[in-house]
mmCIF file of C-alpha atoms in Angstrom:
data_model
loop_
_atom_site.group_PDB
_atom_site.id
_atom_site.type_symbol
_atom_site.label_atom_id
_atom_site.label_comp_id
_atom_site.label_asym_id
_atom_site.label_seq_id
_atom_site.Cartn_x
_atom_site.Cartn_y
_atom_site.Cartn_z
ATOM 1 C CA MET A 1 7.320 -38.612 -88.910
ATOM 2 C CA SER A 2 5.556 -35.332 -88.189
ATOM 3 C CA ARG A 3 3.562 -34.749 -85.035
ATOM 4 C CA SER A 4 0.269 -34.442 -86.958
ATOM 5 C CA VAL A 5 0.857 -37.780 -88.717
ATOM 6 C CA ARG A 6 1.621 -39.458 -85.362
ATOM 7 C CA SER A 7 -1.547 -37.944 -83.878
ATOM 8 C CA ALA A 8 -3.646 -39.172 -86.804
ATOM 9 C CA LEU A 9 -2.127 -42.671 -86.580
ATOM 10 C CA ARG A 10 -2.719 -42.756 -82.803
ATOM 11 C CA PHE A 11 -6.350 -41.693 -83.368
ATOM 12 C CA LEU A 12 -6.864 -44.417 -85.996
ATOM 13 C CA ALA A 13 -5.232 -47.066 -83.779
ATOM 14 C CA LYS A 14 -7.578 -46.196 -80.907
ATOM 15 C CA VAL A 15 -10.623 -46.305 -83.183
ATOM 16 C CA LEU A 16 -9.506 -49.695 -84.512
ATOM 17 C CA ALA A 17 -8.972 -51.036 -80.978
ATOM 18 C CA VAL A 18 -12.468 -49.993 -79.868
ATOM 19 C CA TYR A 19 -13.935 -51.475 -83.049
ATOM 20 C CA VAL A 20 -12.144 -54.796 -82.505
ATOM 21 C CA VAL A 21 -13.321 -55.044 -78.896
ATOM 22 C CA TYR A 22 -16.909 -54.223 -79.864
ATOM 23 C CA ASP A 23 -17.347 -55.951 -83.216
ATOM 24 C CA LEU A 24 -15.231 -59.037 -82.694
ATOM 25 C CA TRP A 25 -15.876 -59.726 -79.015
ATOM 26 C CA LEU A 26 -18.933 -58.009 -77.474
ATOM 27 C CA LEU A 27 -21.258 -58.243 -80.472
ATOM 28 C CA PRO A 28 -20.794 -61.978 -81.250
ATOM 29 C CA ASP A 29 -20.900 -62.928 -77.547
ATOM 30 C CA GLY A 30 -24.441 -61.560 -77.231
ATOM 31 C CA ARG A 31 -24.725 -61.567 -73.440
ATOM 32 C CA LEU A 32 -24.313 -57.822 -73.092
ATOM 33 C CA ASP A 33 -26.849 -57.261 -75.898
ATOM 34 C CA ALA A 34 -29.384 -59.557 -74.204
ATOM 35 C CA TRP A 35 -28.882 -57.936 -70.802
ATOM 36 C CA LEU A 36 -29.127 -54.408 -72.195
ATOM 37 C CA SER A 37 -32.263 -55.207 -74.238
ATOM 38 C CA GLN A 38 -34.000 -56.689 -71.195
ATOM 39 C CA HIS A 39 -32.913 -53.816 -68.975
ATOM 40 C CA VAL A 40 -34.132 -51.146 -71.428
ATOM 41 C CA ALA A 41 -37.455 -52.996 -71.752
ATOM 42 C CA GLY A 42 -37.836 -53.239 -67.969
ATOM 43 C CA VAL A 43 -37.072 -49.574 -67.352
ATOM 44 C CA SER A 44 -39.318 -48.500 -70.242
ATOM 45 C CA GLY A 45 -42.217 -50.595 -68.905
ATOM 46 C CA THR A 46 -41.695 -49.238 -65.398
ATOM 47 C CA LEU A 47 -41.592 -45.666 -66.683
ATOM 48 C CA LEU A 48 -44.804 -46.127 -68.660
ATOM 49 C CA SER A 49 -46.507 -47.684 -65.619
ATOM 50 C CA GLY A 50 -45.185 -44.899 -63.430
ATOM 51 C CA VAL A 51 -46.911 -42.252 -65.533
ATOM 52 C CA GLY A 52 -50.220 -44.103 -65.469
ATOM 53 C CA HIS A 53 -50.199 -46.415 -68.489
ATOM 54 C CA ASP A 54 -51.125 -50.083 -68.213
ATOM 55 C CA ALA A 55 -47.783 -51.315 -69.538
ATOM 56 C CA SER A 56 -45.735 -54.384 -68.856
ATOM 57 C CA ALA A 57 -42.307 -55.644 -69.785
ATOM 58 C CA LEU A 58 -41.389 -59.253 -70.291
ATOM 59 C CA GLY A 59 -37.898 -60.112 -71.437
ATOM 60 C CA ARG A 60 -37.058 -57.849 -74.363
ATOM 61 C CA SER A 61 -40.659 -56.688 -74.972
ATOM 62 C CA VAL A 62 -42.776 -53.819 -73.709
ATOM 63 C CA THR A 63 -46.502 -53.944 -74.333
ATOM 64 C CA MET A 64 -49.817 -52.388 -73.458
ATOM 65 C CA PRO A 65 -53.338 -53.779 -73.880
ATOM 66 C CA GLY A 66 -54.514 -53.711 -77.487
ATOM 67 C CA ILE A 67 -51.085 -53.585 -79.160
ATOM 68 C CA SER A 68 -48.474 -56.148 -80.050
ATOM 69 C CA GLY A 69 -45.824 -54.129 -78.256
ATOM 70 C CA VAL A 70 -42.206 -53.296 -78.974
ATOM 71 C CA ARG A 71 -39.485 -55.939 -78.933
ATOM 72 C CA ILE A 72 -35.992 -54.570 -78.405
ATOM 73 C CA ALA A 73 -33.682 -56.356 -80.822
ATOM 74 C CA ASP A 74 -29.908 -56.409 -80.482
ATOM 75 C CA GLY A 75 -29.447 -53.583 -82.972
ATOM 76 C CA CYS A 76 -31.990 -51.402 -81.150
ATOM 77 C CA ASN A 77 -30.782 -51.599 -77.566
ATOM 78 C CA GLY A 78 -28.245 -48.783 -77.822
ATOM 79 C CA LEU A 79 -25.095 -50.896 -77.499
ATOM 80 C CA ALA A 80 -23.784 -49.956 -80.949
ATOM 81 C CA THR A 81 -24.444 -46.297 -80.199
ATOM 82 C CA ILE A 82 -22.664 -46.581 -76.865
ATOM 83 C CA GLY A 83 -19.757 -48.242 -78.672
ATOM 84 C CA LEU A 84 -19.654 -45.390 -81.180
ATOM 85 C CA PHE A 85 -19.642 -42.845 -78.364
ATOM 86 C CA VAL A 86 -16.912 -44.657 -76.426
ATOM 87 C CA GLY A 87 -14.862 -44.866 -79.605
ATOM 88 C CA PHE A 88 -15.125 -41.115 -80.149
ATOM 89 C CA VAL A 89 -14.155 -40.268 -76.583
ATOM 90 C CA VAL A 90 -11.300 -42.774 -76.358
ATOM 91 C CA ALA A 91 -9.865 -41.852 -79.747
ATOM 92 C CA TYR A 92 -10.112 -38.078 -79.407
ATOM 93 C CA PRO A 93 -7.479 -36.390 -77.217
ATOM 94 C CA GLY A 94 -8.415 -35.365 -73.718
ATOM 95 C CA ARG A 95 -7.410 -35.543 -70.106
ATOM 96 C CA PHE A 96 -7.659 -38.961 -68.486
ATOM 97 C CA TRP A 97 -9.754 -37.929 -65.451
ATOM 98 C CA ARG A 98 -12.190 -35.944 -67.551
ATOM 99 C CA ARG A 99 -12.535 -38.946 -69.878
ATOM 100 C CA LEU A 100 -13.126 -41.212 -66.898
ATOM 101 C CA ALA A 101 -15.936 -38.923 -65.707
ATOM 102 C CA PHE A 102 -17.390 -38.200 -69.151
ATOM 103 C CA LEU A 103 -17.724 -41.797 -70.379
ATOM 104 C CA PRO A 104 -20.261 -42.936 -67.733
ATOM 105 C CA LEU A 105 -22.170 -39.660 -68.075
ATOM 106 C CA GLY A 106 -22.414 -40.053 -71.852
ATOM 107 C CA ILE A 107 -23.401 -43.717 -71.580
ATOM 108 C CA LEU A 108 -26.159 -42.731 -69.156
ATOM 109 C CA VAL A 109 -27.398 -40.017 -71.551
ATOM 110 C CA ILE A 110 -27.481 -42.509 -74.444
ATOM 111 C CA TYR A 111 -29.244 -45.109 -72.281
ATOM 112 C CA ALA A 112 -31.861 -42.570 -71.163
ATOM 113 C CA THR A 113 -32.331 -41.489 -74.783
ATOM 114 C CA ASN A 114 -32.994 -45.094 -75.760
ATOM 115 C CA VAL A 115 -35.501 -45.596 -72.940
ATOM 116 C CA GLY A 116 -37.291 -42.445 -74.101
ATOM 117 C CA ARG A 117 -37.235 -43.768 -77.671
ATOM 118 C CA VAL A 118 -38.780 -47.102 -76.626
ATOM 119 C CA VAL A 119 -41.458 -45.343 -74.553
ATOM 120 C CA ALA A 120 -42.271 -43.097 -77.521
ATOM 121 C CA MET A 121 -42.540 -46.124 -79.826
ATOM 122 C CA VAL A 122 -44.888 -47.969 -77.467
ATOM 123 C CA LEU A 123 -47.094 -44.891 -77.080
ATOM 124 C CA THR A 124 -47.026 -44.306 -80.838
ATOM 125 C CA GLN A 125 -48.041 -47.909 -81.486
ATOM 126 C CA LYS A 126 -50.938 -47.501 -79.052
ATOM 127 C CA TYR A 127 -52.199 -44.016 -79.950
ATOM 128 C CA TRP A 128 -50.925 -43.293 -83.494
ATOM 129 C CA PRO A 129 -50.187 -46.627 -85.206
ATOM 130 C CA ALA A 130 -49.791 -45.104 -88.691
ATOM 131 C CA ALA A 131 -46.735 -43.148 -87.505
ATOM 132 C CA PHE A 132 -44.989 -46.147 -85.942
ATOM 133 C CA ASP A 133 -43.037 -47.356 -88.994
ATOM 134 C CA PRO A 134 -41.736 -43.926 -90.079
ATOM 135 C CA LEU A 135 -40.749 -43.052 -86.520
ATOM 136 C CA HIS A 136 -39.078 -46.406 -85.977
ATOM 137 C CA GLY A 137 -37.283 -46.397 -89.310
ATOM 138 C CA PHE A 138 -35.940 -42.871 -89.341
ATOM 139 C CA GLY A 139 -37.235 -40.344 -86.825
ATOM 140 C CA LEU A 140 -36.443 -41.891 -83.491
ATOM 141 C CA THR A 141 -33.278 -43.622 -84.726
ATOM 142 C CA THR A 142 -31.842 -40.300 -85.851
ATOM 143 C CA ILE A 143 -32.098 -39.064 -82.275
ATOM 144 C CA PHE A 144 -29.323 -41.486 -81.297
ATOM 145 C CA TYR A 145 -26.900 -40.010 -83.761
ATOM 146 C CA VAL A 146 -27.798 -36.444 -82.840
ATOM 147 C CA VAL A 147 -27.188 -37.263 -79.164
ATOM 148 C CA VAL A 148 -23.830 -38.941 -79.914
ATOM 149 C CA PHE A 149 -22.791 -36.015 -82.104
ATOM 150 C CA GLY A 150 -23.772 -33.581 -79.347
ATOM 151 C CA LEU A 151 -21.811 -35.560 -76.774
ATOM 152 C CA TRP A 152 -18.811 -35.653 -79.081
ATOM 153 C CA VAL A 153 -19.002 -31.864 -79.569
ATOM 154 C CA VAL A 154 -19.094 -31.421 -75.799
ATOM 155 C CA TRP A 155 -16.099 -33.745 -75.435
ATOM 156 C CA ALA A 156 -14.146 -32.040 -78.222
ATOM 157 C CA ASN A 157 -14.707 -28.636 -76.613
ATOM 158 C CA TYR A 158 -14.367 -29.517 -72.925
ATOM 159 C CA GLY A 159 -12.488 -32.810 -72.808
ATOM 160 C CA GLY A 160 -9.285 -31.294 -71.602
ATOM 161 C CA THR A 161 -7.263 -30.630 -74.708
ATOM 162 C CA PRO A 162 -6.348 -26.973 -75.027
ATOM 163 C CA SER A 163 -7.977 -25.396 -78.049
ATOM 164 C CA ALA A 164 -5.886 -23.961 -80.871
ATOM 165 C CA SER A 165 -7.044 -20.422 -80.064
ATOM 166 C CA VAL A 166 -5.815 -20.695 -76.451
ATOM 167 C CA ALA A 167 -2.527 -22.206 -77.575
ATOM 168 C CA SER A 168 -1.979 -19.516 -80.221
ATOM 169 C CA SER A 169 -2.739 -16.658 -77.804
ATOM 170 C CA ALA A 170 -0.076 -17.808 -75.344
ATOM 171 C CA PRO A 171 3.141 -15.828 -75.454
ATOM 172 C CA ALA A 172 5.978 -17.385 -77.414
ATOM 173 C CA PRO A 173 8.843 -18.797 -75.341
ATOM 174 C CA ALA A 174 11.869 -16.500 -75.179
#
């Protein structure tokens, strides 16, 4: 079996392993989803209050006077996006120590992106209600995938695997 076929099979096996852990264990269990939803709501409410808005968080919901608020459902808490990111980083080649440092950094970036998304949705619901549904359905959700793609590009370029151009410019062994 050629080296490229082995590399592709190794990549697919890693992707499958991450998928199995996420989809067959973490997702049905629900505890991590519940914790993450409540944590994102709490941080979002605190951030809104910290910048002068009369906001509060209770459980999975963030609200302000005069609006129904935003409830963070399991599919909107960022866990699936974090799983996608982890899958990319684990499956794509790279040095172990760089991976160990990059995973928490990327998870933090995705988490912060989600908090910003929730804050934007609460403020939109309060000050521009007509834009809430389009932003929720497409605009703000797309941000997640752009962030994950950007993180993956960073990992692919700086994760520790020598690039083809560096490898090809090295002198041939004698």
